[in-house]
Structure formats: structure tokens, C-alpha cells
């Protein structure tokens, strides 16, 4: 499994933590920036991660901005991206089980590192349930046409 990671300045510190966490778990990742706490625009990084998923350079994405809102709004503009803002593990559990989300979005200004670790663990270890949820996701895909 490979993860594409991206953040703006408000998510930079948490992204740096997440890199260490993924490393400690032996999970491969590509860091698409930002690479410093200097102010940047979040849409650029949401696109980089979306492109990695589209080009099969990664299986899942993790995006972090201050609230997670800007990254969610941007990432969901790209076809095939189902980005879910998860502020705690239960949201991550259902984002995978019911929504089959492929991008986990977190809030660098609202979440501590332990909460982020547990949210990532849950996201990466939970499978999509399919069934009635598949039908609903197909309805979303119809709207994309
Ligand atoms: C940056 O100040 C902040 O607006 C951004 O990180 C994000 O929270 C936007 O949704």
C-alpha cells in the first residue's frame, strides 16, 4: 500500500508527524509538499495528491490543512476522488465502510498527533462494506457524468 501525502502550511506540522508515523509502521508514502511552514495555497497540494491517485502512484491520499475543509472541497472536484474529512477514528471507520473514501482529510489546527495516528490506523484498516452502499456510490458517480 502506498500513500500520497499533502498539506498546506497549516497542516505542515501534522504532515511531518504523519510521515514519521507511516515510516514507523513501514507504510510507503510520497510527500507532495508543502515542504515548509511558509504560507501556501492548499488547492495546489490537493491536486497533486488527486493526480497521484489518478496516475496510480498511490492507493490512498492523506491531505491536511487547518480545518480540513479547503482540502476536502478541492479534492472532491477531481473525478474518482472521494475525500472524507475525519476528525476522529469513528468518522474514518464510516468513511471507509460506507463511503469507500480514498482520501483521508485531517485538520492540522484541530487534531493532536495521537488522534491523527488513530484516525489513520482506522482509515487504512477498514474495508468498504459494499451492498447498499455500493448503490449509493454509483448514484454519486452518475452525478459526475
Ligand atoms: C489557512 O489559513 C487555512 O485557511 C487553510 O489551512 C484551511 O483551513 C482552509 O480550509
PDB file of C-alpha atoms and ligand atoms in Angstrom:
ATOM      1  CA  UNK A   1       0.000   0.000   0.000  1.00  0.00           C
ATOM      2  CA  UNK A   2       1.283   3.467  -0.911  1.00  0.00           C
ATOM      3  CA  UNK A   3       0.029   6.807   0.411  1.00  0.00           C
ATOM      4  CA  UNK A   4       0.229  10.221  -1.237  1.00  0.00           C
ATOM      5  CA  UNK A   5       0.555  12.957   1.392  1.00  0.00           C
ATOM      6  CA  UNK A   6      -0.104  16.660   1.028  1.00  0.00           C
ATOM      7  CA  UNK A   7      -0.676  19.691   3.223  1.00  0.00           C
ATOM      8  CA  UNK A   8      -0.620  23.461   3.256  1.00  0.00           C
ATOM      9  CA  UNK A   9       1.282  25.499   5.868  1.00  0.00           C
ATOM     10  CA  UNK A  10      -1.477  24.958   8.457  1.00  0.00           C
ATOM     11  CA  UNK A  11      -1.145  21.205   8.056  1.00  0.00           C
ATOM     12  CA  UNK A  12       2.622  21.109   7.669  1.00  0.00           C
ATOM     13  CA  UNK A  13       3.478  20.209  11.272  1.00  0.00           C
ATOM     14  CA  UNK A  14       0.933  17.385  11.411  1.00  0.00           C
ATOM     15  CA  UNK A  15       2.059  16.141   7.978  1.00  0.00           C
ATOM     16  CA  UNK A  16       5.645  15.921   9.229  1.00  0.00           C
ATOM     17  CA  UNK A  17       4.399  13.889  12.194  1.00  0.00           C
ATOM     18  CA  UNK A  18       2.327  11.644   9.895  1.00  0.00           C
ATOM     19  CA  UNK A  19       5.432  10.916   7.796  1.00  0.00           C
ATOM     20  CA  UNK A  20       7.268   9.668  10.879  1.00  0.00           C
ATOM     21  CA  UNK A  21       4.222   7.640  11.911  1.00  0.00           C
ATOM     22  CA  UNK A  22       3.899   5.968   8.490  1.00  0.00           C
ATOM     23  CA  UNK A  23       7.628   5.271   8.476  1.00  0.00           C
ATOM     24  CA  UNK A  24       7.346   3.618  11.918  1.00  0.00           C
ATOM     25  CA  UNK A  25       4.608   1.354  10.528  1.00  0.00           C
ATOM     26  CA  UNK A  26       6.545   0.514   7.374  1.00  0.00           C
ATOM     27  CA  UNK A  27       3.939   2.151   5.126  1.00  0.00           C
ATOM     28  CA  UNK A  28       5.313   3.611   1.903  1.00  0.00           C
ATOM     29  CA  UNK A  29       4.406   7.206   1.037  1.00  0.00           C
ATOM     30  CA  UNK A  30       5.194  10.055  -1.319  1.00  0.00           C
ATOM     31  CA  UNK A  31       5.335  13.554   0.190  1.00  0.00           C
ATOM     32  CA  UNK A  32       3.838  16.044  -2.272  1.00  0.00           C
ATOM     33  CA  UNK A  33       4.515  19.049  -0.015  1.00  0.00           C
ATOM     34  CA  UNK A  34       4.305  21.639   1.237  1.00  0.00           C
ATOM     35  CA  UNK A  35       7.863  21.422   2.487  1.00  0.00           C
ATOM     36  CA  UNK A  36       7.965  24.324   4.970  1.00  0.00           C
ATOM     37  CA  UNK A  37       5.616  26.257   7.275  1.00  0.00           C
ATOM     38  CA  UNK A  38       5.613  29.203   4.851  1.00  0.00           C
ATOM     39  CA  UNK A  39       2.129  30.267   3.719  1.00  0.00           C
ATOM     40  CA  UNK A  40       0.905  28.469   0.571  1.00  0.00           C
ATOM     41  CA  UNK A  41      -2.421  27.777  -1.163  1.00  0.00           C
ATOM     42  CA  UNK A  42      -3.999  24.430  -0.291  1.00  0.00           C
ATOM     43  CA  UNK A  43      -5.641  23.675  -3.718  1.00  0.00           C
ATOM     44  CA  UNK A  44      -2.225  23.058  -5.310  1.00  0.00           C
ATOM     45  CA  UNK A  45      -1.494  20.207  -2.900  1.00  0.00           C
ATOM     46  CA  UNK A  46      -4.964  18.692  -3.138  1.00  0.00           C
ATOM     47  CA  UNK A  47      -4.434  18.466  -6.917  1.00  0.00           C
ATOM     48  CA  UNK A  48      -1.012  16.833  -6.553  1.00  0.00           C
ATOM     49  CA  UNK A  49      -2.469  14.101  -4.336  1.00  0.00           C
ATOM     50  CA  UNK A  50      -5.506  13.659  -6.625  1.00  0.00           C
ATOM     51  CA  UNK A  51      -3.140  13.281  -9.595  1.00  0.00           C
ATOM     52  CA  UNK A  52      -1.114  10.623  -7.751  1.00  0.00           C
ATOM     53  CA  UNK A  53      -4.267   8.561  -7.232  1.00  0.00           C
ATOM     54  CA  UNK A  54      -5.377   9.077 -10.821  1.00  0.00           C
ATOM     55  CA  UNK A  55      -1.940   8.062 -12.143  1.00  0.00           C
ATOM     56  CA  UNK A  56      -1.850   5.061  -9.786  1.00  0.00           C
ATOM     57  CA  UNK A  57       1.227   6.414  -7.997  1.00  0.00           C
ATOM     58  CA  UNK A  58      -0.657   5.865  -4.727  1.00  0.00           C
ATOM     59  CA  UNK A  59      -3.569   3.800  -3.403  1.00  0.00           C
ATOM     60  CA  UNK A  60      -4.818   6.346  -0.852  1.00  0.00           C
ATOM     61  CA  UNK A  61      -4.289  10.024  -0.130  1.00  0.00           C
ATOM     62  CA  UNK A  62      -3.920  11.950   3.103  1.00  0.00           C
ATOM     63  CA  UNK A  63      -4.484  15.708   2.946  1.00  0.00           C
ATOM     64  CA  UNK A  64      -4.127  18.155   5.834  1.00  0.00           C
ATOM     65  CA  UNK A  65      -4.973  21.850   6.054  1.00  0.00           C
ATOM     66  CA  UNK A  66      -6.005  23.945   9.052  1.00  0.00           C
ATOM     67  CA  UNK A  67      -9.617  22.778   9.277  1.00  0.00           C
ATOM     68  CA  UNK A  68      -9.580  20.101   6.582  1.00  0.00           C
ATOM     69  CA  UNK A  69     -12.368  21.949   4.814  1.00  0.00           C
ATOM     70  CA  UNK A  70     -10.452  23.558   1.954  1.00  0.00           C
ATOM     71  CA  UNK A  71      -8.653  20.294   1.139  1.00  0.00           C
ATOM     72  CA  UNK A  72     -11.964  18.370   1.160  1.00  0.00           C
ATOM     73  CA  UNK A  73     -13.721  20.856  -1.097  1.00  0.00           C
ATOM     74  CA  UNK A  74     -10.816  20.895  -3.562  1.00  0.00           C
ATOM     75  CA  UNK A  75     -10.032  17.175  -3.647  1.00  0.00           C
ATOM     76  CA  UNK A  76     -13.656  16.264  -4.324  1.00  0.00           C
ATOM     77  CA  UNK A  77     -13.568  18.319  -7.557  1.00  0.00           C
ATOM     78  CA  UNK A  78     -11.428  15.610  -9.169  1.00  0.00           C
ATOM     79  CA  UNK A  79     -13.030  12.599 -10.842  1.00  0.00           C
ATOM     80  CA  UNK A  80     -12.500   9.381  -8.906  1.00  0.00           C
ATOM     81  CA  UNK A  81     -11.582  11.180  -5.689  1.00  0.00           C
ATOM     82  CA  UNK A  82     -13.764  10.575  -2.660  1.00  0.00           C
ATOM     83  CA  UNK A  83     -12.225  12.690   0.074  1.00  0.00           C
ATOM     84  CA  UNK A  84     -13.594  12.494   3.611  1.00  0.00           C
ATOM     85  CA  UNK A  85     -12.815  14.934   6.408  1.00  0.00           C
ATOM     86  CA  UNK A  86     -12.334  12.780   9.500  1.00  0.00           C
ATOM     87  CA  UNK A  87     -11.751  14.454  12.852  1.00  0.00           C
ATOM     88  CA  UNK A  88     -11.693  11.203  14.814  1.00  0.00           C
ATOM     89  CA  UNK A  89     -11.482   7.443  14.210  1.00  0.00           C
ATOM     90  CA  UNK A  90     -15.223   6.755  14.079  1.00  0.00           C
ATOM     91  CA  UNK A  91     -15.530   9.116  11.129  1.00  0.00           C
ATOM     92  CA  UNK A  92     -12.657   7.291   9.428  1.00  0.00           C
ATOM     93  CA  UNK A  93     -14.337   3.931  10.066  1.00  0.00           C
ATOM     94  CA  UNK A  94     -17.542   5.001   8.298  1.00  0.00           C
ATOM     95  CA  UNK A  95     -15.701   6.953   5.604  1.00  0.00           C
ATOM     96  CA  UNK A  96     -14.272   3.590   4.522  1.00  0.00           C
ATOM     97  CA  UNK A  97     -17.161   1.244   5.407  1.00  0.00           C
ATOM     98  CA  UNK A  98     -19.965   3.308   3.892  1.00  0.00           C
ATOM     99  CA  UNK A  99     -18.352   5.865   1.589  1.00  0.00           C
ATOM    100  CA  UNK A 100     -15.338   3.931   0.276  1.00  0.00           C
ATOM    101  CA  UNK A 101     -13.329   7.146   0.642  1.00  0.00           C
ATOM    102  CA  UNK A 102      -9.895   7.053  -0.956  1.00  0.00           C
ATOM    103  CA  UNK A 103      -8.579  10.290   0.559  1.00  0.00           C
ATOM    104  CA  UNK A 104      -8.440  10.923   4.297  1.00  0.00           C
ATOM    105  CA  UNK A 105      -8.548  14.621   5.142  1.00  0.00           C
ATOM    106  CA  UNK A 106      -7.487  15.832   8.578  1.00  0.00           C
ATOM    107  CA  UNK A 107      -7.392  19.179  10.375  1.00  0.00           C
ATOM    108  CA  UNK A 108      -3.910  20.279  11.414  1.00  0.00           C
ATOM    109  CA  UNK A 109      -5.205  23.059  13.649  1.00  0.00           C
ATOM    110  CA  UNK A 110      -7.804  20.913  15.391  1.00  0.00           C
ATOM    111  CA  UNK A 111      -6.224  17.490  15.818  1.00  0.00           C
ATOM    112  CA  UNK A 112      -3.374  16.293  18.004  1.00  0.00           C
ATOM    113  CA  UNK A 113      -0.878  13.736  16.782  1.00  0.00           C
ATOM    114  CA  UNK A 114      -2.285  10.754  18.743  1.00  0.00           C
ATOM    115  CA  UNK A 115      -5.780  11.397  17.425  1.00  0.00           C
ATOM    116  CA  UNK A 116      -4.364  11.676  13.908  1.00  0.00           C
ATOM    117  CA  UNK A 117      -2.479   8.365  14.289  1.00  0.00           C
ATOM    118  CA  UNK A 118      -5.600   6.547  15.455  1.00  0.00           C
ATOM    119  CA  UNK A 119      -7.653   8.115  12.674  1.00  0.00           C
ATOM    120  CA  UNK A 120      -5.101   6.955  10.077  1.00  0.00           C
ATOM    121  CA  UNK A 121      -4.969   3.434  11.561  1.00  0.00           C
ATOM    122  CA  UNK A 122      -8.738   3.127  11.355  1.00  0.00           C
ATOM    123  CA  UNK A 123      -8.916   4.535   7.828  1.00  0.00           C
ATOM    124  CA  UNK A 124      -6.241   2.186   6.491  1.00  0.00           C
ATOM    125  CA  UNK A 125      -7.534  -0.945   8.221  1.00  0.00           C
ATOM    126  CA  UNK A 126     -11.255  -0.670   7.445  1.00  0.00           C
ATOM    127  CA  UNK A 127     -12.795  -2.204   4.319  1.00  0.00           C
ATOM    128  CA  UNK A 128     -15.728  -0.979   2.241  1.00  0.00           C
ATOM    129  CA  UNK A 129     -18.919  -2.873   3.063  1.00  0.00           C
ATOM    130  CA  UNK A 130     -20.414  -2.722  -0.447  1.00  0.00           C
ATOM    131  CA  UNK A 131     -24.074  -3.778  -0.776  1.00  0.00           C
ATOM    132  CA  UNK A 132     -26.471  -0.855  -0.419  1.00  0.00           C
ATOM    133  CA  UNK A 133     -23.504   1.497  -0.064  1.00  0.00           C
ATOM    134  CA  UNK A 134     -22.223   0.480  -3.495  1.00  0.00           C
ATOM    135  CA  UNK A 135     -25.579   1.507  -4.982  1.00  0.00           C
ATOM    136  CA  UNK A 136     -25.333   4.917  -3.325  1.00  0.00           C
ATOM    137  CA  UNK A 137     -21.785   5.453  -4.528  1.00  0.00           C
ATOM    138  CA  UNK A 138     -22.914   4.578  -8.057  1.00  0.00           C
ATOM    139  CA  UNK A 139     -25.552   7.312  -7.733  1.00  0.00           C
ATOM    140  CA  UNK A 140     -22.743   9.765  -6.903  1.00  0.00           C
ATOM    141  CA  UNK A 141     -20.743   8.515  -9.913  1.00  0.00           C
ATOM    142  CA  UNK A 142     -23.774   9.199 -12.132  1.00  0.00           C
ATOM    143  CA  UNK A 143     -23.705  12.837 -10.994  1.00  0.00           C
ATOM    144  CA  UNK A 144     -20.071  13.044 -12.107  1.00  0.00           C
ATOM    145  CA  UNK A 145     -21.052  12.439 -15.767  1.00  0.00           C
TER     146      UNK A 145
HETATM  147  C1  LIG B   1      -5.102  28.540   6.040  1.00  0.00           C
HETATM  148  O1  LIG B   1      -5.064  29.680   6.822  1.00  0.00           O
HETATM  149  C2  LIG B   1      -6.456  27.849   6.147  1.00  0.00           C
HETATM  150  O2  LIG B   1      -7.435  28.650   5.588  1.00  0.00           O
HETATM  151  C3  LIG B   1      -6.401  26.501   5.474  1.00  0.00           C
HETATM  152  O3  LIG B   1      -5.403  25.722   6.046  1.00  0.00           O
HETATM  153  C4  LIG B   1      -7.666  25.659   5.552  1.00  0.00           C
HETATM  154  O4  LIG B   1      -8.088  25.511   6.870  1.00  0.00           O
HETATM  155  C5  LIG B   1      -8.728  26.027   4.624  1.00  0.00           C
HETATM  156  O5  LIG B   1      -9.789  25.401   4.555  1.00  0.00           O
END
